[in-house]
């Protein structure tokens, strides 16, 4: 009995490895047609669901004819494009649909970047406030409020962003009420409580006696925070920032409402764009064939990105354990 | 004692009440602290000796709502006047006070930085930036705390890599680097092994040439070994104060005698 | 100068805290106002097809409940292995790291994975796929909770159990898990609160249904997916239903969190 239970338990643990490997393999297999077709060029190609002519290697007879033919081809293409845009498919024009992941990749990175730039200072401020400034009377309710807010489902943040925060931001900064900026800020607001409560927890691990002995040297509160608490809790603080980064990067619902979902590069920060999770959320249901494979390719990229982030955080923890 | 005694601190009718407590933890304490002497505070746990010590640099002010009454006078080195430190209100007055009255804690408290930066920390806070000056001061402080030989080749290492005893001597070096007038020690050896304890005790005896020391200790032998004056506290009151010799050999109060004899505590 | 810098930083921190709290309370207040305006008895007694939430609430709960049935036993046993049997060998450290990675994996990626193994081969969305996606989300949280909470049980208790002559698995089940019960329960409660509010893993696994159903072989009603769909509708009445759903969901999640907090406090 003992033996059986031990075996079962170790198999359960191994199941996590199996599962994670399976996620990786399955995503890879489904993404394979797209990987084969586009290769790594996929991540620098800004075109998504764009029809382009298939470049035919027609045997050339004379230079003159070739150039003429090219010219004709060009005209044909633009016609086909217009027709395609009108929803009429020209069966005569040989086109293929190209999928490239650059726009959502850039959208993901930029929205995460905006979120971090916005959230890190505020979350640090909240953590400092909670652990060093606030009187006990305020400390407790605010601390609990922050923790509860971290538990609110992300879809709520997205919905609030769509109906209230987006219009508010577009009122101030102009532009659309769904945009890269709004998405980044909503994402930031979503991770603030998470980051703040983790940071506060690690700041609170600084022994009182250590803080006191810095005050006993005549240090000011800011100096104690900067020279004692931050270095002491550095590991935990950086860890919480990286975890929040991972959350922001893979977040779907808080962003889906407010980023716009269009496959264009944002020229201004207030322009709409799209991010990888949002592409997946919006297009998965209607996709098949190459477009589905391209979506899996995007999912794989997102998975690898978050994998790298979490592992670098882990590596950092391990390195600093001694 | 033939040498002339000079008061560096004078505590008068001092009472202290913790935030939210309905009665004071320290009641009506009167005690002089003599210049370049070691004063030991002894008494059973909970008698208020640490609370008292922590009043002398007003570290209690880190937590709101604590109440001081009476006077704690500290001599101004320049004018020779006695100034009531309980009157200090502004933050820079408190900062200056803490630079004049240093403190060592029950456990070693190396800051999360290198050995050198630990010692230089107080000086840097005072605005001293000259590298040469800092190096000299660090060396001097480490020599005074008998740590120089052990760490001179690894000043850049993280201070937390030192042994417990070394860490505590580092903290002493850090405190004396800013040349305080008074050094408060709150059971500085309670977390250390006997050998490290011995090293700290020797250091205390040596340091009194430079600085006035007030030491809280649980350990009766330690008090008798290192101090010149001893104050016995019990239940928040100062029961008896006198030269260490007198307190240990012929205490006037029965409670003092009982405590020293190990009948309670 | 030092004091001025000190003041500035402290004021900035306080302002940051106030700013953060303003946003966060803004969310809560809108949610409450919007929610109260649209929550009524009707929505609890009618399905989505009749502009109610009943089937969605029940559906979401069933999905989360099946996820618990999948994630909790598996996760707990794996957690027991890590803490009690592995002696912290390299394999255990490796699994712990993987579990943490999985905990932080984007939830939508879990959704794509489950789509690939459970929706694509079958050919249509189904409730099981959604429940399994949530179960996978829950698994690493349960592993972590169990591992951490068992780690808090003093070593002496294990030794005392073994000294009495009990086999190890009995010591684990009769003594150690009981000792860590409160912590584990709280962890499970919070894990449940976390997955019940998930949307992304359900979007293309179980999808949503307008009708009341208990048949997990087809599209399955989900509150969160419905909120996502309804909120972007032009019809104001449907948006109001989405707000009502959002309010009920948030309230539920917050109550579970407060409950977990209360249990921990009681224990202390």
PDB file of C-alpha atoms in Angstrom, chain B residues 72-237:
ATOM      1  CA  UNK B  72      16.461  63.478  29.565  1.00  0.00           C
ATOM      2  CA  UNK B  73      19.340  65.901  29.479  1.00  0.00           C
ATOM      3  CA  UNK B  74      22.270  65.512  27.106  1.00  0.00           C
ATOM      4  CA  UNK B  75      25.362  67.661  27.302  1.00  0.00           C
ATOM      5  CA  UNK B  76      26.082  69.904  24.371  1.00  0.00           C
ATOM      6  CA  UNK B  77      29.770  69.370  23.649  1.00  0.00           C
ATOM      7  CA  UNK B  78      30.392  72.895  22.468  1.00  0.00           C
ATOM      8  CA  UNK B  79      28.602  74.954  25.066  1.00  0.00           C
ATOM      9  CA  UNK B  80      28.639  72.469  27.905  1.00  0.00           C
ATOM     10  CA  UNK B  81      24.929  73.119  28.503  1.00  0.00           C
ATOM     11  CA  UNK B  82      22.568  70.291  29.259  1.00  0.00           C
ATOM     12  CA  UNK B  83      19.803  70.082  26.674  1.00  0.00           C
ATOM     13  CA  UNK B  84      16.521  68.210  27.140  1.00  0.00           C
ATOM     14  CA  UNK B  85      16.304  65.737  24.263  1.00  0.00           C
ATOM     15  CA  UNK B  86      12.611  65.171  24.930  1.00  0.00           C
ATOM     16  CA  UNK B  87      12.024  68.709  23.669  1.00  0.00           C
ATOM     17  CA  UNK B  88      13.226  67.774  20.192  1.00  0.00           C
ATOM     18  CA  UNK B  89      10.399  67.916  17.689  1.00  0.00           C
ATOM     19  CA  UNK B  90      11.856  68.370  14.236  1.00  0.00           C
ATOM     20  CA  UNK B  91      13.146  65.435  12.295  1.00  0.00           C
ATOM     21  CA  UNK B  92      16.612  66.931  11.850  1.00  0.00           C
ATOM     22  CA  UNK B  93      16.945  67.345  15.611  1.00  0.00           C
ATOM     23  CA  UNK B  94      16.197  63.655  16.055  1.00  0.00           C
ATOM     24  CA  UNK B  95      18.633  62.735  13.291  1.00  0.00           C
ATOM     25  CA  UNK B  96      21.356  64.770  14.967  1.00  0.00           C
ATOM     26  CA  UNK B  97      20.512  63.197  18.320  1.00  0.00           C
ATOM     27  CA  UNK B  98      20.930  59.724  16.878  1.00  0.00           C
ATOM     28  CA  UNK B  99      24.262  60.646  15.428  1.00  0.00           C
ATOM     29  CA  UNK B 100      25.347  61.783  18.889  1.00  0.00           C
ATOM     30  CA  UNK B 101      23.870  58.783  20.681  1.00  0.00           C
ATOM     31  CA  UNK B 102      24.671  55.549  18.830  1.00  0.00           C
ATOM     32  CA  UNK B 103      23.045  52.195  19.388  1.00  0.00           C
ATOM     33  CA  UNK B 104      23.921  48.501  19.225  1.00  0.00           C
ATOM     34  CA  UNK B 105      21.105  45.950  19.137  1.00  0.00           C
ATOM     35  CA  UNK B 106      20.482  42.484  20.587  1.00  0.00           C
ATOM     36  CA  UNK B 107      21.253  40.869  17.301  1.00  0.00           C
ATOM     37  CA  UNK B 108      23.912  41.947  14.841  1.00  0.00           C
ATOM     38  CA  UNK B 109      22.326  44.165  12.192  1.00  0.00           C
ATOM     39  CA  UNK B 110      24.662  44.292   9.235  1.00  0.00           C
ATOM     40  CA  UNK B 111      23.090  46.358   6.470  1.00  0.00           C
ATOM     41  CA  UNK B 112      22.640  44.652   3.103  1.00  0.00           C
ATOM     42  CA  UNK B 113      25.810  46.176   1.645  1.00  0.00           C
ATOM     43  CA  UNK B 114      29.574  45.690   1.753  1.00  0.00           C
ATOM     44  CA  UNK B 115      31.652  45.840   4.929  1.00  0.00           C
ATOM     45  CA  UNK B 116      33.152  49.148   3.855  1.00  0.00           C
ATOM     46  CA  UNK B 117      29.771  50.680   2.997  1.00  0.00           C
ATOM     47  CA  UNK B 118      28.364  49.532   6.321  1.00  0.00           C
ATOM     48  CA  UNK B 119      30.999  51.442   8.256  1.00  0.00           C
ATOM     49  CA  UNK B 120      30.900  54.433   5.939  1.00  0.00           C
ATOM     50  CA  UNK B 121      27.110  54.575   6.004  1.00  0.00           C
ATOM     51  CA  UNK B 122      26.756  56.953   8.934  1.00  0.00           C
ATOM     52  CA  UNK B 123      29.506  59.219   7.619  1.00  0.00           C
ATOM     53  CA  UNK B 124      27.887  59.349   4.216  1.00  0.00           C
ATOM     54  CA  UNK B 125      24.579  60.249   5.811  1.00  0.00           C
ATOM     55  CA  UNK B 126      26.385  63.166   7.406  1.00  0.00           C
ATOM     56  CA  UNK B 127      27.385  64.282   3.943  1.00  0.00           C
ATOM     57  CA  UNK B 128      31.005  63.103   4.014  1.00  0.00           C
ATOM     58  CA  UNK B 129      31.918  62.011   0.517  1.00  0.00           C
ATOM     59  CA  UNK B 130      35.699  62.367   0.303  1.00  0.00           C
ATOM     60  CA  UNK B 131      36.960  58.900  -0.495  1.00  0.00           C
ATOM     61  CA  UNK B 132      40.264  59.276   1.272  1.00  0.00           C
ATOM     62  CA  UNK B 133      38.561  60.570   4.383  1.00  0.00           C
ATOM     63  CA  UNK B 134      36.083  57.704   4.374  1.00  0.00           C
ATOM     64  CA  UNK B 135      38.834  55.142   3.932  1.00  0.00           C
ATOM     65  CA  UNK B 136      40.735  56.574   6.888  1.00  0.00           C
ATOM     66  CA  UNK B 137      37.662  56.653   9.067  1.00  0.00           C
ATOM     67  CA  UNK B 138      36.625  53.130   8.151  1.00  0.00           C
ATOM     68  CA  UNK B 139      40.072  51.806   8.953  1.00  0.00           C
ATOM     69  CA  UNK B 140      40.141  53.675  12.242  1.00  0.00           C
ATOM     70  CA  UNK B 141      36.710  52.412  13.255  1.00  0.00           C
ATOM     71  CA  UNK B 142      37.551  48.837  12.320  1.00  0.00           C
ATOM     72  CA  UNK B 143      40.785  49.045  14.274  1.00  0.00           C
ATOM     73  CA  UNK B 144      38.968  50.414  17.310  1.00  0.00           C
ATOM     74  CA  UNK B 145      36.532  47.551  17.165  1.00  0.00           C
ATOM     75  CA  UNK B 146      39.328  44.986  16.765  1.00  0.00           C
ATOM     76  CA  UNK B 147      38.036  43.844  13.399  1.00  0.00           C
ATOM     77  CA  UNK B 148      40.556  45.387  11.033  1.00  0.00           C
ATOM     78  CA  UNK B 149      42.890  42.434  10.820  1.00  0.00           C
ATOM     79  CA  UNK B 150      40.086  40.030  10.044  1.00  0.00           C
ATOM     80  CA  UNK B 151      38.394  42.016   7.310  1.00  0.00           C
ATOM     81  CA  UNK B 152      40.980  44.343   5.784  1.00  0.00           C
ATOM     82  CA  UNK B 153      41.339  42.177   2.692  1.00  0.00           C
ATOM     83  CA  UNK B 154      37.654  41.855   2.023  1.00  0.00           C
ATOM     84  CA  UNK B 155      36.145  45.238   2.649  1.00  0.00           C
ATOM     85  CA  UNK B 156      34.153  44.920  -0.558  1.00  0.00           C
ATOM     86  CA  UNK B 157      32.452  41.695   0.553  1.00  0.00           C
ATOM     87  CA  UNK B 158      28.855  41.598   1.715  1.00  0.00           C
ATOM     88  CA  UNK B 159      28.817  42.233   5.452  1.00  0.00           C
ATOM     89  CA  UNK B 160      26.290  39.465   5.945  1.00  0.00           C
ATOM     90  CA  UNK B 161      28.981  36.919   5.155  1.00  0.00           C
ATOM     91  CA  UNK B 162      30.753  37.603   8.465  1.00  0.00           C
ATOM     92  CA  UNK B 163      30.300  35.439  11.543  1.00  0.00           C
ATOM     93  CA  UNK B 164      27.870  36.548  14.238  1.00  0.00           C
ATOM     94  CA  UNK B 165      30.576  37.896  16.517  1.00  0.00           C
ATOM     95  CA  UNK B 166      32.282  39.701  13.659  1.00  0.00           C
ATOM     96  CA  UNK B 167      28.955  41.174  12.575  1.00  0.00           C
ATOM     97  CA  UNK B 168      28.362  42.590  16.027  1.00  0.00           C
ATOM     98  CA  UNK B 169      31.836  44.130  16.107  1.00  0.00           C
ATOM     99  CA  UNK B 170      31.086  45.521  12.647  1.00  0.00           C
ATOM    100  CA  UNK B 171      27.974  47.154  14.062  1.00  0.00           C
ATOM    101  CA  UNK B 172      30.042  48.636  16.876  1.00  0.00           C
ATOM    102  CA  UNK B 173      32.562  49.932  14.343  1.00  0.00           C
ATOM    103  CA  UNK B 174      29.712  51.372  12.311  1.00  0.00           C
ATOM    104  CA  UNK B 175      28.352  53.140  15.381  1.00  0.00           C
ATOM    105  CA  UNK B 176      31.677  54.588  16.546  1.00  0.00           C
ATOM    106  CA  UNK B 177      32.707  55.701  13.056  1.00  0.00           C
ATOM    107  CA  UNK B 178      30.479  58.752  13.440  1.00  0.00           C
ATOM    108  CA  UNK B 179      32.135  59.466  16.803  1.00  0.00           C
ATOM    109  CA  UNK B 180      29.064  59.525  19.016  1.00  0.00           C
ATOM    110  CA  UNK B 181      29.237  60.885  22.547  1.00  0.00           C
ATOM    111  CA  UNK B 182      27.227  58.056  23.995  1.00  0.00           C
ATOM    112  CA  UNK B 183      26.873  54.466  22.800  1.00  0.00           C
ATOM    113  CA  UNK B 184      23.797  52.488  23.820  1.00  0.00           C
ATOM    114  CA  UNK B 185      24.113  48.709  23.850  1.00  0.00           C
ATOM    115  CA  UNK B 186      20.984  46.615  24.140  1.00  0.00           C
ATOM    116  CA  UNK B 187      22.100  43.150  25.274  1.00  0.00           C
ATOM    117  CA  UNK B 188      24.773  43.173  22.595  1.00  0.00           C
ATOM    118  CA  UNK B 189      25.979  39.641  23.292  1.00  0.00           C
ATOM    119  CA  UNK B 190      22.673  37.832  23.784  1.00  0.00           C
ATOM    120  CA  UNK B 191      22.846  36.250  20.336  1.00  0.00           C
ATOM    121  CA  UNK B 192      26.539  35.377  20.475  1.00  0.00           C
ATOM    122  CA  UNK B 193      28.650  32.415  21.556  1.00  0.00           C
ATOM    123  CA  UNK B 194      30.859  32.709  24.676  1.00  0.00           C
ATOM    124  CA  UNK B 195      34.046  33.473  22.748  1.00  0.00           C
ATOM    125  CA  UNK B 196      32.474  36.256  20.709  1.00  0.00           C
ATOM    126  CA  UNK B 197      30.899  37.547  23.901  1.00  0.00           C
ATOM    127  CA  UNK B 198      34.301  37.786  25.482  1.00  0.00           C
ATOM    128  CA  UNK B 199      35.621  39.725  22.496  1.00  0.00           C
ATOM    129  CA  UNK B 200      32.773  42.220  22.735  1.00  0.00           C
ATOM    130  CA  UNK B 201      33.294  42.641  26.475  1.00  0.00           C
ATOM    131  CA  UNK B 202      36.972  43.381  25.962  1.00  0.00           C
ATOM    132  CA  UNK B 203      36.001  45.840  23.308  1.00  0.00           C
ATOM    133  CA  UNK B 204      33.592  47.618  25.653  1.00  0.00           C
ATOM    134  CA  UNK B 205      36.298  48.030  28.266  1.00  0.00           C
ATOM    135  CA  UNK B 206      38.633  49.439  25.649  1.00  0.00           C
ATOM    136  CA  UNK B 207      36.056  51.708  24.052  1.00  0.00           C
ATOM    137  CA  UNK B 208      35.266  53.624  27.207  1.00  0.00           C
ATOM    138  CA  UNK B 209      38.456  55.618  26.683  1.00  0.00           C
ATOM    139  CA  UNK B 210      36.629  57.224  23.791  1.00  0.00           C
ATOM    140  CA  UNK B 211      32.951  57.025  24.400  1.00  0.00           C
ATOM    141  CA  UNK B 212      30.415  56.834  27.201  1.00  0.00           C
ATOM    142  CA  UNK B 213      28.615  53.503  27.173  1.00  0.00           C
ATOM    143  CA  UNK B 214      25.232  52.454  28.530  1.00  0.00           C
ATOM    144  CA  UNK B 215      24.761  48.698  28.341  1.00  0.00           C
ATOM    145  CA  UNK B 216      21.677  46.619  29.044  1.00  0.00           C
ATOM    146  CA  UNK B 217      22.516  43.085  30.051  1.00  0.00           C
ATOM    147  CA  UNK B 218      20.888  39.961  31.328  1.00  0.00           C
ATOM    148  CA  UNK B 219      24.153  38.576  32.382  1.00  0.00           C
ATOM    149  CA  UNK B 220      25.221  39.536  35.898  1.00  0.00           C
ATOM    150  CA  UNK B 221      28.834  38.537  35.375  1.00  0.00           C
ATOM    151  CA  UNK B 222      28.955  40.688  32.299  1.00  0.00           C
ATOM    152  CA  UNK B 223      27.675  43.693  34.219  1.00  0.00           C
ATOM    153  CA  UNK B 224      30.243  43.193  36.941  1.00  0.00           C
ATOM    154  CA  UNK B 225      33.042  42.651  34.434  1.00  0.00           C
ATOM    155  CA  UNK B 226      32.480  45.622  32.150  1.00  0.00           C
ATOM    156  CA  UNK B 227      30.674  48.353  34.043  1.00  0.00           C
ATOM    157  CA  UNK B 228      31.684  51.124  36.413  1.00  0.00           C
ATOM    158  CA  UNK B 229      28.166  52.011  37.449  1.00  0.00           C
ATOM    159  CA  UNK B 230      25.157  49.756  37.724  1.00  0.00           C
ATOM    160  CA  UNK B 231      21.454  50.502  37.849  1.00  0.00           C
ATOM    161  CA  UNK B 232      19.022  47.818  38.948  1.00  0.00           C
ATOM    162  CA  UNK B 233      15.535  48.129  37.564  1.00  0.00           C
ATOM    163  CA  UNK B 234      12.423  46.265  38.534  1.00  0.00           C
ATOM    164  CA  UNK B 235       8.855  46.597  37.234  1.00  0.00           C
ATOM    165  CA  UNK B 236       9.566  49.856  35.461  1.00  0.00           C
ATOM    166  CA  UNK B 237      11.254  51.503  38.397  1.00  0.00           C
TER     167      UNK B 237
END
